[in-house]
Coordinates of C-alpha atoms and ligand atoms in Angstrom, one line a residue:
M1 CA 18.6 69.6 31.2
S2 CA 21.3 70.0 28.5
R3 CA 21.0 67.4 25.7
I4 CA 24.0 65.4 24.5
A5 CA 24.8 65.7 20.8
S6 CA 23.0 63.1 18.8
I7 CA 23.9 61.6 15.5
Y8 CA 21.4 60.0 13.1
I9 CA 22.5 56.9 11.2
C10 CA 20.7 55.2 8.4
Q11 CA 20.4 51.4 9.1
S12 CA 20.4 50.6 5.4
C13 CA 23.3 52.5 4.0
G14 CA 25.2 53.8 7.1
A15 CA 24.8 57.5 6.0
Q16 CA 25.1 59.9 9.0
T17 CA 23.3 63.2 9.5
R18 CA 22.9 65.7 12.3
Q19 CA 19.1 65.9 11.8
F20 CA 16.3 63.3 11.8
F21 CA 14.7 62.5 8.4
G22 CA 11.9 60.1 7.7
K23 CA 13.6 59.2 4.4
C24 CA 17.3 58.7 4.0
S25 CA 18.6 61.3 1.6
N26 CA 21.5 58.9 0.6
C27 CA 19.7 55.6 -0.2
G28 CA 16.1 56.7 -0.2
D29 CA 14.9 54.1 2.4
W30 CA 12.0 55.1 4.6
N31 CA 12.1 54.9 8.5
S32 CA 15.7 53.5 8.4
I33 CA 17.3 56.4 10.3
I34 CA 18.0 55.9 14.0
E35 CA 19.2 58.3 16.7
Q36 CA 22.5 57.6 18.6
V37 CA 24.4 59.4 21.2
D38 CA 27.6 60.9 19.7
S39 CA 29.8 60.4 22.9
S40 CA 31.8 57.6 21.4
L41 CA 32.9 59.8 18.6
N42 CA 34.1 62.5 21.0
N43 CA 36.0 60.0 23.1
R44 CA 37.8 58.6 20.1
R45 CA 38.8 62.1 19.1
K46 CA 40.2 62.8 22.5
K47 CA 42.2 59.5 22.5
S48 CA 43.7 60.0 19.1
S49 CA 44.8 63.5 19.9
S50 CA 46.8 62.3 22.9
N51 CA 50.4 61.2 22.6
S52 CA 49.8 57.8 24.1
W53 CA 51.3 56.0 21.1
K54 CA 54.7 57.4 22.0
E55 CA 54.8 55.5 25.3
P56 CA 56.6 52.1 25.4
I57 CA 54.3 49.4 24.1
S58 CA 53.3 46.4 26.3
L59 CA 51.2 43.6 25.1
L60 CA 47.6 43.7 26.0
S61 CA 46.7 40.2 24.7
E62 CA 47.7 36.9 26.2
P63 CA 48.0 33.3 24.9
I64 CA 44.6 31.6 25.0
T65 CA 46.2 28.6 26.8
S66 CA 47.4 30.7 29.7
L67 CA 43.9 32.1 30.4
K68 CA 42.3 30.9 33.6
E69 CA 39.1 28.9 33.1
T70 CA 36.2 30.2 35.2
V71 CA 33.4 27.9 36.1
L72 CA 30.1 29.3 35.2
D73 CA 28.0 29.1 38.3
R74 CA 24.6 29.2 36.9
L75 CA 21.6 30.5 38.9
T76 CA 18.4 28.6 38.7
S77 CA 15.4 30.5 37.4
G78 CA 13.1 28.4 39.7
Y79 CA 11.6 26.5 36.7
S80 CA 13.4 23.6 35.1
E81 CA 11.7 24.3 31.8
F82 CA 13.1 27.9 31.9
D83 CA 16.5 26.6 32.9
R84 CA 16.6 24.2 30.0
V85 CA 16.0 26.9 27.5
L86 CA 18.7 29.1 29.1
G87 CA 21.1 26.2 28.6
G88 CA 21.1 24.9 32.1
G89 CA 20.4 28.0 34.2
L90 CA 21.1 31.7 34.2
V91 CA 24.7 32.8 33.7
P92 CA 25.7 35.6 36.1
G93 CA 26.2 38.9 34.2
S94 CA 24.3 37.7 31.1
L95 CA 21.8 39.7 29.2
V96 CA 18.7 37.9 28.2
L97 CA 16.0 39.3 25.9
V98 CA 12.5 37.8 26.2
G99 CA 10.4 38.8 23.2
G100 CA 6.8 38.0 22.4
D101 CA 3.4 39.3 21.5
P102 CA 1.6 41.6 23.9
G103 CA -0.5 39.6 26.4
I104 CA 1.2 36.3 25.8
G105 CA 2.5 36.1 29.4
K106 CA 6.0 37.6 29.5
S107 CA 5.4 39.6 32.7
T108 CA 3.7 36.7 34.3
L109 CA 6.7 34.3 33.5
L110 CA 9.3 36.8 34.7
L111 CA 7.5 37.8 37.8
Q112 CA 7.0 34.2 38.8
S113 CA 10.6 33.4 38.1
A114 CA 11.8 36.6 39.9
T115 CA 9.9 35.5 43.0
A116 CA 11.5 32.1 42.9
M117 CA 15.0 33.4 42.3
A118 CA 14.6 36.0 45.1
V119 CA 14.5 33.3 47.7
K120 CA 18.3 32.9 47.4
Q121 CA 19.5 36.2 46.0
S122 CA 18.3 39.8 45.6
V123 CA 16.2 40.5 42.6
L124 CA 15.0 43.8 41.2
Y125 CA 11.9 43.9 39.1
V126 CA 11.5 47.2 37.2
S127 CA 8.0 47.7 35.9
A128 CA 7.9 50.4 33.3
E129 CA 4.5 49.5 32.0
E130 CA 2.4 48.8 35.1
S131 CA 2.2 50.5 38.4
A132 CA 3.7 49.0 41.6
Q133 CA 0.2 48.2 42.8
Q134 CA -0.7 46.3 39.6
V135 CA 2.4 44.3 39.9
R136 CA 1.8 43.6 43.6
L137 CA -1.8 42.4 42.7
R138 CA -0.4 40.1 40.1
W139 CA 2.3 38.8 42.5
K140 CA -0.5 38.0 45.0
R141 CA -2.5 36.2 42.2
L142 CA 0.6 34.2 41.5
K143 CA 0.8 33.3 45.2
G144 CA 4.2 35.0 45.7
S145 CA 5.9 34.0 48.9
E146 CA 8.3 35.9 51.2
S147 CA 11.4 36.7 49.3
N148 CA 14.1 39.3 48.6
L149 CA 12.2 40.8 45.6
H150 CA 12.4 44.5 45.1
L151 CA 10.0 46.4 42.9
L152 CA 10.5 49.7 41.1
A153 CA 7.8 51.2 38.9
E154 CA 9.8 53.7 36.8
T155 CA 10.3 54.6 33.2
N156 CA 13.3 57.0 33.5
L157 CA 16.5 55.3 32.5
E158 CA 18.7 57.4 34.8
L159 CA 16.7 56.4 37.9
V160 CA 16.6 52.8 36.9
L161 CA 20.4 52.8 36.5
R162 CA 20.8 54.6 39.8
E163 CA 18.7 51.9 41.5
L164 CA 20.6 49.1 39.9
E165 CA 23.9 50.7 41.1
A166 CA 22.6 51.2 44.6
L167 CA 21.0 47.8 45.1
K168 CA 23.5 45.7 43.0
P169 CA 21.0 42.9 42.6
A170 CA 22.1 39.4 41.3
V171 CA 19.2 39.5 38.8
A172 CA 17.3 42.5 37.4
I173 CA 14.2 42.4 35.1
I174 CA 13.2 45.3 32.9
D175 CA 9.6 45.1 31.8
S176 CA 9.7 46.4 29.2
I177 CA 12.6 47.9 27.3
Q178 CA 10.3 49.7 25.0
A179 CA 8.7 51.7 27.9
L180 CA 12.0 53.0 29.2
N181 CA 13.0 56.6 28.4
N182 CA 16.4 58.2 28.1
E183 CA 15.7 61.9 28.6
N184 CA 18.9 62.8 26.7
L185 CA 17.4 61.6 23.5
S186 CA 14.6 63.4 21.7
G187 CA 12.9 60.2 20.3
A188 CA 9.8 58.8 21.9
P189 CA 10.1 55.8 24.2
G190 CA 10.0 52.7 22.1
S191 CA 11.7 54.3 19.1
V192 CA 14.7 52.4 17.7
G193 CA 17.3 54.9 19.0
Q194 CA 15.7 55.0 22.5
V195 CA 15.6 51.2 22.8
K196 CA 19.2 50.8 21.6
E197 CA 20.6 53.4 23.9
C198 CA 18.6 52.2 27.0
A199 CA 19.7 48.6 26.4
S200 CA 23.4 49.4 25.9
A201 CA 23.5 51.6 29.0
L202 CA 21.8 48.8 31.0
Q203 CA 24.2 46.3 29.5
Q204 CA 27.3 48.2 30.5
L205 CA 26.2 48.6 34.1
A206 CA 25.0 45.0 34.4
K207 CA 28.3 43.6 33.0
Q208 CA 30.3 45.8 35.4
Q209 CA 28.5 44.7 38.5
N210 CA 27.8 41.1 37.3
T211 CA 24.0 41.5 37.4
S212 CA 22.0 39.1 35.2
L213 CA 19.6 41.2 33.2
F214 CA 16.3 40.2 31.6
L215 CA 14.9 42.6 29.1
V216 CA 11.3 42.2 28.0
G217 CA 10.5 43.3 24.4
H218 CA 7.3 43.4 22.5
V219 CA 7.1 42.2 18.9
T220 CA 4.6 43.9 16.7
K221 CA 2.6 42.1 14.0
E222 CA 5.1 43.2 11.4
G223 CA 8.1 42.5 13.6
M224 CA 9.1 46.0 12.6
L225 CA 9.0 48.3 15.6
A226 CA 12.1 48.9 17.7
G227 CA 12.2 45.8 19.7
P228 CA 13.8 42.4 19.9
K229 CA 15.1 42.6 16.3
V230 CA 17.3 45.7 17.0
L231 CA 18.6 44.2 20.2
E232 CA 19.4 40.7 19.1
H233 CA 23.1 41.4 18.4
L234 CA 23.5 43.2 21.7
V235 CA 22.3 40.5 24.0
D236 CA 23.7 37.1 25.0
V237 CA 20.5 35.2 24.8
V238 CA 17.3 35.8 22.9
L239 CA 14.2 33.9 24.0
T240 CA 10.8 34.1 22.4
F241 CA 7.6 33.4 24.3
E242 CA 4.9 32.2 21.9
G243 CA 1.7 30.3 21.7
D244 CA -1.9 30.6 20.7
R245 CA -3.5 33.2 22.9
H246 CA -6.8 31.1 22.8
A247 CA -5.1 27.9 23.9
S248 CA -3.5 27.6 27.3
H249 CA 0.0 26.3 26.6
R250 CA 2.9 28.6 25.9
L251 CA 6.3 27.8 24.3
L252 CA 9.5 29.4 25.4
R253 CA 12.2 29.0 22.7
A254 CA 15.9 30.0 22.6
V255 CA 16.6 31.7 19.3
K256 CA 20.1 32.7 20.2
N257 CA 22.1 31.5 23.1
R258 CA 25.8 32.3 23.8
Y259 CA 25.8 29.9 26.7
G260 CA 23.8 26.9 25.4
A261 CA 22.0 25.3 22.4
T262 CA 19.5 27.2 20.4
H263 CA 16.1 25.7 19.4
E264 CA 15.7 24.5 23.0
L265 CA 12.0 24.5 23.9
G266 CA 10.3 25.0 27.3
I267 CA 6.6 24.3 27.6
F268 CA 4.3 26.1 30.1
E269 CA 0.6 26.2 30.7
M270 CA -1.3 29.4 31.6
E271 CA -3.7 28.8 34.5
G272 CA -5.7 30.9 36.8
D273 CA -2.8 31.4 39.1
G274 CA 0.0 31.8 36.7
L275 CA 2.2 29.6 34.5
S276 CA 2.9 26.0 35.4
E277 CA 5.5 23.8 33.8
V278 CA 4.5 21.0 31.4
T279 CA 6.9 18.2 32.0
N280 CA 5.3 15.6 29.7
P281 CA 4.4 17.7 26.7
S282 CA 3.6 14.8 24.4
E283 CA 0.4 14.4 26.2
I284 CA -0.9 17.7 24.9
F285 CA -0.1 17.1 21.3
L286 CA -1.3 13.5 21.1
N287 CA -4.8 12.0 20.7
R288 CA -4.5 8.3 21.7
K289 CA -7.6 7.3 19.6
A290 CA -6.9 6.2 16.1
T291 CA -8.6 8.5 13.6
V292 CA -8.7 8.7 9.9
G293 CA -6.4 11.4 8.5
V294 CA -4.2 11.5 11.7
A295 CA -0.5 10.3 11.8
T296 CA 2.0 10.7 14.6
I297 CA 5.6 11.9 14.4
V298 CA 8.3 12.2 17.0
A299 CA 9.6 15.7 16.3
C300 CA 12.9 17.1 17.8
E301 CA 13.0 20.5 19.3
G302 CA 16.6 21.2 20.5
S303 CA 17.5 18.3 22.7
R304 CA 13.9 17.4 23.4
C305 CA 11.7 14.9 21.5
L306 CA 8.0 15.4 21.2
A307 CA 5.3 13.1 19.8
V308 CA 2.9 15.2 17.8
D309 CA -0.2 14.4 15.8
L310 CA -0.5 15.7 12.3
Q311 CA -4.0 15.9 10.9
A312 CA -5.1 16.0 7.3
L313 CA -8.4 16.5 5.6
I314 CA -8.8 15.8 1.9
S315 CA -12.1 16.5 0.2
A316 CA -13.3 17.0 -3.4
T317 CA -13.0 20.7 -4.3
T318 CA -15.8 23.0 -5.3
Y319 CA -13.4 25.8 -6.3
A320 CA -11.7 26.4 -9.7
S321 CA -8.3 25.8 -8.1
P322 CA -8.2 23.6 -5.0
R323 CA -7.6 25.1 -1.6
R324 CA -4.5 24.1 0.4
T325 CA -4.0 25.3 3.9
A326 CA -1.4 24.3 6.4
T327 CA -1.3 25.3 10.1
G328 CA 2.0 24.7 11.9
I329 CA 3.7 23.3 8.7
E330 CA 5.2 25.3 5.9
I331 CA 2.8 25.4 3.0
N332 CA 5.5 24.7 0.4
R333 CA 6.4 21.4 2.1
L334 CA 2.7 20.4 1.8
H335 CA 2.7 21.3 -1.9
Q336 CA 5.8 19.3 -2.4
I337 CA 4.5 16.2 -0.6
L338 CA 1.2 16.4 -2.6
A339 CA 3.1 16.6 -5.8
V340 CA 5.2 13.5 -4.9
L341 CA 2.1 11.5 -4.0
E342 CA 0.4 12.5 -7.3
K343 CA 3.4 11.9 -9.5
H344 CA 4.7 8.7 -8.1
L345 CA 1.7 7.0 -6.5
G346 CA -0.9 8.3 -8.9
F347 CA -3.3 9.9 -6.4
S348 CA -5.5 12.5 -8.1
L349 CA -5.1 15.2 -5.5
S350 CA -5.3 18.1 -7.9
R351 CA -9.1 18.1 -7.7
H352 CA -9.1 17.9 -4.0
D353 CA -8.9 20.5 -1.2
C354 CA -6.2 19.7 1.3
Y355 CA -6.2 21.0 4.9
L356 CA -3.3 20.2 7.2
A357 CA -2.8 21.0 10.9
V358 CA -0.4 20.2 13.7
A359 CA -2.3 19.4 16.9
G360 CA -2.1 21.8 19.8
G361 CA -1.0 24.8 17.7
L362 CA 2.7 23.6 17.6
T363 CA 4.9 24.4 14.6
V364 CA 6.9 21.6 13.1
E365 CA 9.6 22.9 10.9
E366 CA 11.8 19.8 10.3
P367 CA 11.6 17.7 7.1
A368 CA 11.4 14.6 9.3
A369 CA 7.6 15.2 9.4
D370 CA 7.2 14.6 5.7
L371 CA 6.4 10.9 6.0
A372 CA 3.8 11.5 8.7
I373 CA 2.2 14.3 6.6
A374 CA 2.1 12.0 3.5
T375 CA 0.5 9.2 5.5
A376 CA -2.1 11.5 7.0
V377 CA -3.0 12.8 3.6
V378 CA -3.3 9.3 2.1
S379 CA -5.3 8.1 5.2
S380 CA -7.8 10.9 4.8
H381 CA -8.0 10.6 1.0
K382 CA -8.6 6.9 0.9
G383 CA -10.5 6.7 4.2
L384 CA -7.9 4.3 5.7
L385 CA -7.3 4.1 9.4
L386 CA -3.7 4.2 10.6
P387 CA -3.4 1.6 13.3
Q388 CA -3.0 3.0 16.8
G389 CA 0.5 3.1 18.3
T390 CA 2.4 3.8 15.1
V391 CA 4.9 6.6 14.6
L392 CA 6.3 7.7 11.3
I393 CA 9.6 9.5 10.9
G394 CA 11.3 10.4 7.6
E395 CA 12.1 13.1 5.1
L396 CA 10.5 12.6 1.7
G397 CA 12.7 13.2 -1.4
L398 CA 11.2 14.5 -4.7
G399 CA 11.7 11.1 -6.3
G400 CA 9.6 9.4 -3.6
Q401 CA 12.6 8.1 -1.7
L402 CA 12.9 8.4 2.0
R403 CA 15.9 10.1 3.5
P404 CA 17.5 9.4 6.9
V405 CA 16.8 11.8 9.7
S406 CA 18.9 13.1 12.7
Q407 CA 18.5 11.9 16.3
L408 CA 16.6 8.8 15.3
P409 CA 17.6 6.8 18.5
Q410 CA 16.3 9.6 20.7
R411 CA 13.1 9.8 18.7
L412 CA 12.5 6.0 19.0
Q413 CA 13.2 6.0 22.7
E414 CA 10.6 8.7 23.2
A415 CA 8.1 6.7 21.2
Q416 CA 8.8 3.7 23.3
R417 CA 8.4 5.7 26.5
L418 CA 5.0 6.9 25.4
G419 CA 3.8 3.4 24.7
F420 CA 4.0 3.3 20.9
E421 CA 4.2 -0.2 19.4
R422 CA 5.7 0.3 16.0
A423 CA 7.9 2.8 14.2
I424 CA 8.3 3.3 10.4
F425 CA 11.5 5.2 9.4
P426 CA 14.0 5.4 6.5
S427 CA 16.6 2.7 6.1
G428 CA 20.2 3.7 6.5
S429 CA 19.7 5.6 9.7
G430 CA 22.4 3.7 11.5
L431 CA 20.2 2.1 14.1
T432 CA 21.9 -1.2 14.5
K433 CA 23.5 -0.3 17.9
M434 CA 20.2 0.7 19.4
K435 CA 18.1 -2.2 18.4
P436 CA 18.5 -4.5 21.5
E437 CA 17.3 -1.7 23.9
L438 CA 14.1 -1.0 21.9
N439 CA 10.9 -2.8 22.5
L440 CA 9.3 -1.5 19.3
E441 CA 8.3 -3.2 16.0
L442 CA 10.8 -1.5 13.7
H443 CA 10.2 -1.1 10.0
E444 CA 13.1 0.3 7.9
V445 CA 11.7 1.5 4.5
S446 CA 13.3 3.0 1.5
N447 CA 10.5 4.7 -0.3
I448 CA 7.1 6.3 0.3
G449 CA 5.1 3.4 -1.4
E450 CA 6.7 0.8 0.9
A451 CA 6.1 3.0 4.0
L452 CA 2.4 3.6 3.1
N453 CA 1.8 -0.1 2.5
I454 CA 3.2 -1.1 5.9
A455 CA 1.6 1.8 7.7
L456 CA -1.9 1.4 6.3
G457 CA -1.7 -2.3 5.8
V458 CA -2.7 -2.1 2.1
N459 CA -1.1 -2.8 -1.3
L460 CA -1.3 0.6 -2.9
D461 CA -1.0 0.7 -6.6
I462 CA 2.4 2.2 -7.3
D463 CA 3.1 4.0 -10.5
E464 CA 5.3 2.0 -13.0
N465 CA 7.9 4.8 -13.4
Y466 CA 8.2 4.9 -9.7
R467 CA 8.6 1.2 -9.3
N468 CA 11.4 1.2 -11.9
L469 CA 13.1 3.9 -9.9
F470 CA 13.5 1.6 -6.8
K471 CA 14.2 -1.7 -8.5
Ligands
TYD501 P1 1.0 39.2 30.8 O1 2.1 38.5 31.6 O2 0.5 40.5 31.3 O3 1.4 39.3 29.3 P2 2.6 40.2 28.6 O4 3.5 40.7 29.7 O5 3.3 39.3 27.7 O6 1.9 41.3 27.9 O7 -0.2 38.1 30.8 C1 -1.3 38.4 30.0 C2 -2.4 37.4 30.1 O8 -2.2 36.3 30.9 C3 -3.6 38.1 30.5 O9 -4.5 38.1 29.4 C4 -4.1 37.3 31.7 C5 -3.4 36.0 31.6 N1 -3.1 35.5 33.0 C6 -3.7 34.3 33.3 O10 -4.4 33.6 32.6 N2 -3.4 33.8 34.6 C7 -2.6 34.4 35.4 O11 -2.3 34.0 36.6 C8 -2.0 35.7 35.1 C9 -1.2 36.5 36.0 C10 -2.3 36.2 33.8
MG502 MG1 3.7 42.7 30.3

């Protein structure tokens, strides 16, 4: 088969060569050169040599107000958690990239969803990694029912494109994009050039015939290999499927979404017969029994609020410099909170090890968790029990002051729904309108000392400087 001319482009400096090099001769970067088909260049040349510019000019653009609005008829993925992350369902003709570590459950999720979607429309599942028999066995394990699901075990891009064109399915799933091979390119399957070319060829065809396309992509440990990172700008939606492989629940997150909000979160549980939806996730991340060193926060993930336990363990250190570890929280936030507690409340934490963990392997990125972290630390350090049914929400400033957080009404409503009795949060959060609807004991506080005294029911000795600060 004759090969099409390829061009090699450095991703760092944009230098172009006709030959592949491991190191860019222009900028000196290693492994930054990718292979691309040169056809676009040829086309452009052809166009520019024609005399089309001499023809009478008619406008190609039109006023935005005269454009007809089309209603997006979204397809349902068969799972409300999946639909939520997609922004309310799958948009016809959209390109969705599902990334995640190998073995996390991407194929399981998409095969289950494909089976559900195939009840109403035709769906093509292209398995480039597993044989048709393997997929069929998995489908049986997932208790797949009668549906219009087509299966193709193929790695050759040409054949996959031909099948897509012949079947014209409403939805197609490519599992995975790294395993597809464009024979016109010399790079191995999974190389950056191959992945990009395969994805853009699939995208063109899918947009033409209004097929929604799911691409599965693996992420390596370094996040380096040709995969989701290279494709992120090409696709409409980027979802990541993550979770602790040793725990059963899995989190589906929207990292980019042209048709909905990002940071939306869908929660699933991996069971013996596939993934099931978790509709009341707070149950997973909460321990209803009051324990020393545990504080609860209502965290927001996209439009969803989740009650999550934060656990701290403080013990005298035997090391030259104390150990600090944080699981599910950024370590720098922990350092900052410990510094505030030491400076303004006089706790001698510099001679103590500090371990912090978010229950259930969840990651809480928002600063609204600061108050709960500080309370968990003090609770463990002083051996004080935080009364059951308390939630703490608030961002901690370096001066010990508490800052208002976003979406407070939703957070408090979720706390009430879950049966919490009291909430401690920063003053100035604009809650006055909400109050009548809430059946919670509300405590608006302005600084960390005040919050700790209310939360732990003590009168902690507050540093003089600090007291002056809030007079
Ligand atoms: P898989 O979907 O193959 O992962 P990926 O496509 O992301 O590489 O799922 C891998 C794991 O899920 C595998 O270790 C087995 C487990 N699993 C279950 O626990 N229950 C099930 O019903 C299925 C199908 C898989
Ligand atoms: Mg797989």
